[in-house]
Coordinates of N, CA and C in Angstrom, one line a residue:
L1 N 1.0 -1.4 -0.4 CA -0.1 -0.2 0.2 C 1.3 1.6 -0.2
N2 N 0.8 2.2 -1.0 CA 1.6 3.0 -1.0 C 1.1 4.5 -0.7
L3 N 0.9 5.2 -0.3 CA 0.4 6.6 0.1 C 1.1 7.6 0.3
S4 N 2.3 8.0 -0.1 CA 3.5 8.7 0.7 C 2.6 10.2 -0.6
N5 N 3.3 11.1 0.1 CA 2.8 11.8 0.1 C 2.1 12.8 -0.4
N6 N 0.9 12.8 0.6 CA -0.6 12.1 0.5 C -0.9 13.5 2.0
S7 N -0.3 14.4 2.9 CA -0.7 15.2 3.5 C -1.7 14.3 4.7
L8 N -1.3 13.0 5.0 CA -2.2 12.7 5.9 C -2.2 13.3 7.1
G9 N -1.1 13.4 7.1 CA -1.1 14.0 8.7 C -0.9 13.2 9.8
D10 N -0.8 13.5 11.2 CA -1.5 12.2 12.7 C -2.7 11.9 12.1
A11 N -3.8 13.0 12.0 CA -4.6 11.9 11.8 C -5.1 11.1 10.7
G12 N -4.3 11.4 10.4 CA -4.8 10.2 8.6 C -3.5 9.1 9.2
A13 N -2.7 9.3 10.4 CA -1.9 8.0 10.7 C -2.6 7.3 11.8
T14 N -3.0 7.9 12.5 CA -4.5 7.7 13.0 C -5.6 6.3 13.4
T15 N -6.4 7.1 11.7 CA -6.5 6.6 11.3 C -7.1 5.3 10.4
L16 N -5.8 5.5 10.3 CA -4.6 4.3 9.4 C -4.7 2.9 9.7
S17 N -4.1 2.8 11.6 CA -3.3 2.3 12.2 C -4.6 0.8 12.6
K18 N -5.8 1.8 12.5 CA -6.9 1.2 13.1 C -6.9 0.1 12.4
A19 N -7.1 0.0 10.8 CA -7.4 -1.3 10.2 C -6.1 -2.1 9.8
I20 N -4.5 -1.1 9.5 CA -3.6 -2.2 9.7 C -3.8 -3.5 10.4
P21 N -4.3 -4.0 11.8 CA -4.3 -4.9 12.7 C -5.1 -6.4 11.8
K22 N -5.7 -6.0 11.6 CA -6.8 -6.3 10.4 C -6.0 -6.4 9.0
L23 N -5.3 -6.1 8.3 CA -5.0 -5.9 6.7 C -4.0 -6.9 7.0
N24 N -4.5 -8.9 7.1 CA -3.0 -9.9 6.9 C -2.8 -10.4 5.3
S25 N -3.5 -8.7 4.5 CA -2.0 -10.0 3.1 C -0.8 -8.8 3.2
L26 N -1.0 -7.3 3.4 CA -0.2 -6.2 3.5 C 0.4 -6.8 3.9
V27 N 2.1 -6.7 2.8 CA 3.6 -6.6 2.8 C 4.2 -5.5 2.9
H28 N 3.8 -4.7 2.0 CA 4.6 -2.5 2.2 C 3.1 -2.3 2.7
L29 N 4.2 -1.1 3.6 CA 3.6 -0.1 4.2 C 4.5 1.1 3.7
D30 N 4.1 2.3 2.5 CA 4.5 2.9 2.3 C 4.5 5.5 2.8
L31 N 4.7 4.9 3.7 CA 4.4 5.7 4.6 C 4.7 7.8 4.4
A32 N 5.9 7.2 2.8 CA 6.2 8.7 3.4 C 6.5 10.3 2.9
A33 N 7.2 11.4 3.1 CA 6.2 12.4 3.5 C 4.8 12.3 2.9
N34 N 4.3 12.5 4.2 CA 3.6 12.5 4.6 C 2.4 13.8 5.9
D35 N 3.5 14.4 6.0 CA 3.9 15.7 7.7 C 3.4 14.7 8.7
L36 N 4.2 13.3 8.8 CA 3.2 12.5 10.3 C 4.5 13.6 11.8
N37 N 3.6 13.3 12.5 CA 5.2 13.7 14.3 C 4.9 12.6 14.2
H38 N 5.8 12.4 15.4 CA 5.5 11.3 16.5 C 4.2 10.7 17.2
R39 N 3.3 11.2 16.9 CA 2.1 11.2 17.2 C 1.6 9.9 16.1
G40 N 1.5 10.4 14.9 CA 0.9 9.1 13.9 C 1.7 8.1 13.6
A41 N 3.4 8.8 13.4 CA 4.2 7.6 13.3 C 4.1 6.0 15.0
N42 N 3.9 6.8 15.8 CA 3.6 6.1 17.1 C 2.7 5.1 17.0
A43 N 1.0 5.4 16.7 CA 0.3 5.0 15.7 C 0.4 4.0 14.7
I44 N 1.6 4.2 13.9 CA 1.3 3.3 13.2 C 2.1 1.9 14.4
F45 N 3.0 2.6 14.2 CA 4.1 1.6 15.3 C 3.4 0.4 16.0
A46 N 2.5 1.0 17.0 CA 1.7 0.6 17.5 C 1.1 -0.7 17.2
A47 N 0.0 0.3 15.8 CA -0.8 -0.9 14.7 C 0.0 -2.6 14.0
L48 N 1.4 -2.1 14.0 CA 2.0 -3.6 13.5 C 2.4 -4.2 14.8
L49 N 2.4 -4.2 16.1 CA 2.7 -5.0 16.6 C 1.6 -6.2 16.9
S50 N 0.3 -6.0 16.1 CA -0.9 -7.1 15.8 C -0.9 -7.0 14.6
N51 N 0.1 -6.6 13.6 CA 0.2 -6.7 12.3 C 1.1 -8.6 11.8
Q52 N 1.5 -9.1 11.6 CA 2.1 -10.5 11.1 C 2.3 -10.5 9.4
S53 N 2.1 -9.7 8.6 CA 2.0 -9.2 7.2 C 3.2 -8.4 6.7
V54 N 3.1 -6.9 7.7 CA 4.2 -6.3 7.2 C 5.0 -7.0 7.0
T55 N 6.1 -6.5 5.6 CA 8.0 -6.8 6.4 C 8.4 -6.0 5.9
S56 N 7.4 -4.8 5.2 CA 8.3 -3.4 5.0 C 7.3 -2.0 4.9
L57 N 8.4 -1.2 5.9 CA 7.9 -0.1 6.1 C 8.3 1.0 6.1
D58 N 8.6 2.3 4.9 CA 8.6 3.5 4.4 C 8.1 4.5 5.7
L59 N 9.1 5.7 6.0 CA 8.3 6.8 6.6 C 8.7 7.3 6.8
S60 N 10.2 7.6 5.5 CA 10.9 8.5 5.0 C 11.0 9.7 4.5
S61 N 11.8 10.4 4.5 CA 11.2 12.5 4.2 C 11.5 12.1 2.8
K62 N 11.2 13.0 2.1 CA 11.8 13.5 1.2 C 12.3 14.7 1.1
T63 N 12.9 15.9 0.3 CA 12.9 17.4 0.9 C 11.7 18.2 -0.1
G64 N 11.4 19.2 1.0 CA 9.8 20.1 0.8 C 9.2 19.2 1.7
G65 N 7.6 19.9 1.3 CA 7.3 20.3 2.5 C 6.2 19.3 3.8
L66 N 6.3 18.2 2.9 CA 5.6 17.1 4.2 C 6.2 16.7 4.2
R67 N 7.7 16.2 5.4 CA 8.4 15.7 5.6 C 7.8 15.0 7.2
N68 N 8.6 13.6 7.1 CA 8.3 12.9 8.6 C 8.4 13.6 9.3
H69 N 8.4 13.6 10.7 CA 9.1 13.8 11.5 C 8.9 13.2 12.6
L70 N 10.5 12.9 13.2 CA 10.4 11.6 14.6 C 10.5 12.2 15.3
C71 N 10.8 12.0 16.5 CA 12.0 12.4 17.4 C 12.2 11.4 18.9
K72 N 12.3 12.2 19.8 CA 12.5 11.3 21.0 C 11.1 10.7 21.7
H73 N 10.2 11.1 21.6 CA 8.9 10.2 21.6 C 8.7 9.0 20.7
N74 N 9.8 8.7 19.7 CA 9.8 7.9 18.8 C 10.4 6.7 19.3
G75 N 11.8 6.7 20.5 CA 12.6 5.4 20.9 C 11.6 4.7 21.2
Y76 N 11.2 4.5 22.7 CA 10.4 3.1 23.2 C 9.2 2.4 22.5
P77 N 8.5 3.2 21.0 CA 7.5 2.9 20.2 C 8.6 2.0 19.2
L78 N 9.4 2.5 19.1 CA 10.4 1.6 18.1 C 11.5 0.6 18.8
E79 N 11.5 0.8 19.8 CA 11.6 -0.4 20.8 C 10.8 -1.8 20.2
C80 N 9.6 -1.5 21.1 CA 8.6 -2.3 21.0 C 8.5 -3.2 19.9
L81 N 8.6 -1.8 19.1 CA 8.1 -3.0 17.5 C 9.1 -3.8 17.3
M82 N 10.1 -3.6 17.2 CA 11.6 -4.3 17.2 C 11.4 -5.8 17.8
L83 N 11.8 -4.9 19.0 CA 11.2 -6.6 20.2 C 9.6 -7.6 19.3
R84 N 8.8 -6.3 19.2 CA 7.3 -7.7 19.7 C 7.6 -7.9 17.7
N85 N 7.4 -7.4 17.3 CA 7.4 -7.4 15.3 C 8.2 -8.8 14.9
P86 N 7.9 -10.1 14.9 CA 8.4 -10.5 13.8 C 9.1 -11.3 12.3
V87 N 7.9 -10.3 11.8 CA 8.1 -10.6 10.4 C 8.7 -8.5 9.7
L88 N 8.9 -7.9 10.3 CA 9.1 -7.0 9.5 C 10.9 -7.2 9.0
A89 N 11.0 -7.2 8.1 CA 12.6 -6.5 7.6 C 13.1 -5.8 6.9
K90 N 12.4 -4.3 6.8 CA 12.6 -3.3 5.7 C 11.8 -2.6 6.2
L91 N 12.8 -1.9 7.7 CA 12.4 0.1 8.0 C 13.3 1.3 7.2
S92 N 12.6 1.9 6.7 CA 13.3 3.3 6.0 C 12.8 4.5 6.8
L93 N 13.5 5.2 7.9 CA 12.8 5.3 8.2 C 14.0 7.7 8.4
Q94 N 15.0 7.1 6.4 CA 15.4 8.0 6.4 C 14.7 10.0 6.2
G95 N 15.7 10.5 6.6 CA 14.8 12.5 6.8 C 14.5 12.5 7.4
T96 N 14.0 11.4 8.8 CA 13.3 12.4 9.7 C 13.4 12.9 11.0
G97 N 14.4 13.0 11.7 CA 15.6 13.7 12.6 C 15.1 12.7 13.5
L98 N 15.0 11.8 13.8 CA 15.0 10.7 14.7 C 15.9 10.8 15.8
G99 N 17.1 12.0 15.6 CA 17.6 12.0 16.7 C 18.6 11.1 17.9
T100 N 19.4 11.6 18.7 CA 19.8 10.6 19.2 C 19.3 9.7 19.9
E101 N 18.6 10.9 21.3 CA 17.4 9.4 21.6 C 16.5 8.5 21.7
G102 N 15.7 9.2 20.3 CA 14.9 8.1 19.8 C 15.9 6.4 18.6
S103 N 17.0 7.1 18.5 CA 18.0 6.0 17.9 C 18.5 4.7 18.5
I104 N 18.6 5.5 20.1 CA 19.6 4.9 21.1 C 17.9 4.3 21.5
G105 N 16.4 4.5 21.6 CA 15.4 3.0 21.8 C 15.5 2.2 20.7
L106 N 15.0 2.4 19.4 CA 15.2 1.9 18.3 C 16.3 0.7 18.4
A107 N 18.0 1.4 18.5 CA 18.9 0.1 19.2 C 18.6 -0.5 20.0
R108 N 18.3 -0.9 21.3 CA 18.0 -1.7 22.7 C 17.0 -2.4 22.0
G109 N 16.1 -2.5 20.7 CA 15.3 -3.1 20.4 C 16.0 -3.5 19.6
L110 N 16.9 -3.6 18.5 CA 17.5 -4.7 17.6 C 18.0 -5.1 18.2
V111 N 18.7 -5.3 19.3 CA 19.6 -6.0 20.1 C 18.6 -7.5 19.6
A112 N 17.5 -7.3 20.4 CA 17.2 -8.7 20.2 C 15.7 -9.6 18.7
N113 N 16.4 -8.8 18.2 CA 14.7 -8.4 16.4 C 16.1 -9.6 15.7
R114 N 15.0 -10.7 15.6 CA 16.0 -11.2 14.8 C 14.8 -10.8 12.8
S115 N 14.6 -10.3 12.3 CA 13.6 -10.5 11.1 C 13.5 -8.9 10.3
L116 N 14.2 -7.5 10.9 CA 15.3 -6.9 9.9 C 16.3 -6.3 9.9
L117 N 15.8 -6.7 8.1 CA 17.2 -7.2 7.5 C 17.9 -5.6 7.3
T118 N 16.8 -5.2 6.9 CA 17.9 -3.2 5.8 C 17.0 -2.4 7.4
L119 N 17.8 -1.5 7.1 CA 17.4 -0.1 8.2 C 18.7 1.1 7.5
D120 N 17.3 1.7 7.2 CA 17.8 3.0 6.6 C 17.4 4.3 7.5
L121 N 18.5 5.1 8.2 CA 18.8 6.2 8.5 C 19.4 6.7 8.8
A122 N 19.6 7.1 7.0 CA 20.4 8.2 6.3 C 18.9 9.6 7.4
G123 N 20.4 10.5 7.1 CA 19.4 11.9 7.3 C 19.0 12.0 8.7
C124 N 19.1 11.3 9.8 CA 17.5 11.2 10.7 C 18.8 11.7 12.0
D125 N 19.9 12.7 12.5 CA 20.9 13.6 13.5 C 21.3 12.7 14.7
L126 N 21.2 11.3 13.9 CA 22.0 10.3 15.3 C 22.7 11.2 15.1
G127 N 23.6 12.1 15.3 CA 25.2 12.1 15.9 C 25.9 11.1 16.8
A128 N 27.4 11.3 17.1 CA 27.6 10.4 17.5 C 27.3 9.0 18.5
R129 N 26.5 9.3 19.4 CA 25.6 8.8 20.7 C 24.8 7.8 20.0
G130 N 24.4 8.5 18.7 CA 23.0 7.9 18.2 C 23.9 6.6 17.4
A131 N 25.1 6.4 16.9 CA 25.2 5.9 15.6 C 26.1 5.0 16.6
A132 N 26.5 5.7 18.0 CA 27.1 4.4 18.9 C 26.9 2.9 19.3
A133 N 25.1 4.0 19.5 CA 24.3 3.4 20.4 C 23.5 1.8 19.4
I134 N 23.2 2.5 18.0 CA 22.6 1.3 17.1 C 24.7 0.5 16.5
A135 N 25.6 0.7 16.3 CA 26.6 -0.2 17.3 C 26.6 -1.3 17.7
E136 N 26.1 -1.0 19.1 CA 26.1 -1.2 20.1 C 25.2 -2.9 19.5
A137 N 24.3 -2.6 18.9 CA 22.9 -3.7 18.8 C 23.8 -4.6 18.0
L138 N 24.9 -3.8 16.6 CA 24.7 -4.9 15.1 C 25.2 -6.2 15.3
A139 N 25.9 -6.4 16.5 CA 26.0 -7.7 17.3 C 25.5 -8.0 17.2
D140 N 24.1 -7.9 17.9 CA 23.6 -9.1 18.3 C 22.6 -8.9 17.1
S141 N 22.3 -8.0 15.9 CA 21.2 -7.7 15.2 C 21.3 -8.8 13.9
C142 N 20.1 -8.5 12.5 CA 20.5 -9.4 11.8 C 20.5 -8.8 10.2
L143 N 20.7 -7.3 10.7 CA 20.8 -6.6 9.4 C 21.7 -6.7 8.3
E144 N 21.1 -7.1 7.5 CA 22.8 -6.9 6.2 C 23.0 -5.5 5.5
E145 N 21.8 -4.7 5.9 CA 22.5 -3.3 5.1 C 21.9 -2.2 6.5
L146 N 22.7 -1.6 6.0 CA 22.6 -0.5 7.1 C 22.8 1.6 6.3
N147 N 21.8 1.6 6.2 CA 21.9 3.3 6.0 C 22.7 4.5 6.6
L148 N 23.1 4.5 7.3 CA 23.7 5.5 8.9 C 24.2 7.1 7.5
S149 N 24.5 7.2 6.2 CA 24.9 8.7 5.4 C 23.5 9.7 6.0
D150 N 24.9 11.1 6.1 CA 23.9 12.5 7.0 C 23.4 12.3 8.0
N151 N 24.8 12.0 8.9 CA 24.5 11.8 10.4 C 25.1 12.8 11.6
R152 N 26.0 12.6 11.2 CA 26.9 14.0 11.3 C 27.8 12.7 12.5
I153 N 28.0 11.9 12.8 CA 28.2 11.4 13.8 C 30.1 11.5 14.3
G154 N 30.8 11.8 12.9 CA 32.1 12.1 14.0 C 32.9 11.3 13.4
D155 N 34.2 10.7 14.3 CA 35.1 10.1 14.2 C 34.7 9.1 15.2
E156 N 34.1 9.4 16.3 CA 33.6 8.6 17.6 C 32.8 7.6 17.4
G157 N 31.7 7.9 16.3 CA 30.5 7.0 15.9 C 31.3 6.1 14.8
L158 N 32.3 6.4 14.2 CA 32.5 5.7 13.0 C 33.1 4.8 13.9
V159 N 34.7 5.0 14.9 CA 35.1 4.7 15.8 C 34.2 3.0 15.9
A160 N 32.6 3.8 16.4 CA 32.4 2.8 16.9 C 31.7 0.8 15.9
I161 N 31.5 2.1 15.3 CA 30.7 1.0 13.7 C 31.7 0.6 14.2
A162 N 33.1 0.9 13.3 CA 34.4 0.2 12.7 C 34.7 -1.2 13.7
V163 N 35.0 -1.0 15.3 CA 34.8 -2.1 16.2 C 34.0 -2.6 16.4
R164 N 32.5 -2.2 15.3 CA 31.2 -3.5 15.7 C 32.0 -5.0 15.1
I165 N 32.2 -4.4 13.2 CA 32.1 -4.5 12.4 C 33.8 -5.6 11.9
G166 N 34.5 -5.1 13.4 CA 35.4 -5.8 13.2 C 36.9 -5.3 13.3
A167 N 37.5 -3.5 13.0 CA 38.2 -3.1 12.7 C 38.6 -3.6 14.2
P168 N 40.3 -3.5 14.8 CA 40.5 -2.8 15.1 C 40.3 -1.7 16.0
P169 N 40.2 -1.6 16.9 CA 40.2 -0.9 18.4 C 41.4 0.2 18.3
P170 N 41.1 1.6 18.1 CA 42.2 2.9 18.0 C 43.4 2.5 19.2
E171 N 43.8 2.8 18.6 CA 45.7 3.1 19.7 C 45.3 4.5 19.9
P172 N 45.5 4.4 21.5 CA 45.1 6.2 22.3 C 46.7 6.7 21.7
G173 N 46.6 8.2 22.1 CA 47.2 8.5 22.1 C 46.3 9.9 21.1

C-alpha cells in the first residue's frame, strides 16, 4: 500500500492504524512524506505490533514540505516494534530527524530482533551517541544493510561502528 506524499498527517496515520491489524495480506506500507509527527508514527508502530504480514515500512521524508518528523518520543515505540514484531524486514526512516534519543530506543530493540534485514537511518541526526548505540546493537542483530549517511557521526561514531564490524580499536593517543 503506497500512500506516500498525500498529506495524511497524524490524524490520517491514526485512522489508518486502526485498519492495519486487520490487513493480513499487506506486506508493504509506504507512508513517506506525509507530514507525520511522533504521534502519527507511534500509532503506526503500535498497529504493527499486532500485524504479522507487513515486512516493509517506509516512513522516510522527501525534500520539500511534506516531511515526516520523528523524535525522542518515538524511541520506546520503535524499541517495542523491534522486540515484538517478528516479520518486519525493512524499515526506512530516512530524513525524519529521529535524533540521538530516538535511535537509542531503536537500538535497544534491535539487540533482540531477528527479522529486520534493512535499516535506513540516513539524515536522522543521530550524532556520535546515536551511531554508537546502533553500533552496539549490530553484534546481535541480523541486519544485512544499514544506511547511516548524513548523520554527523564524526570520528567517535565511526570508531564505534568500525569496532563492531571487526576493525581493531584505535591506538590511544
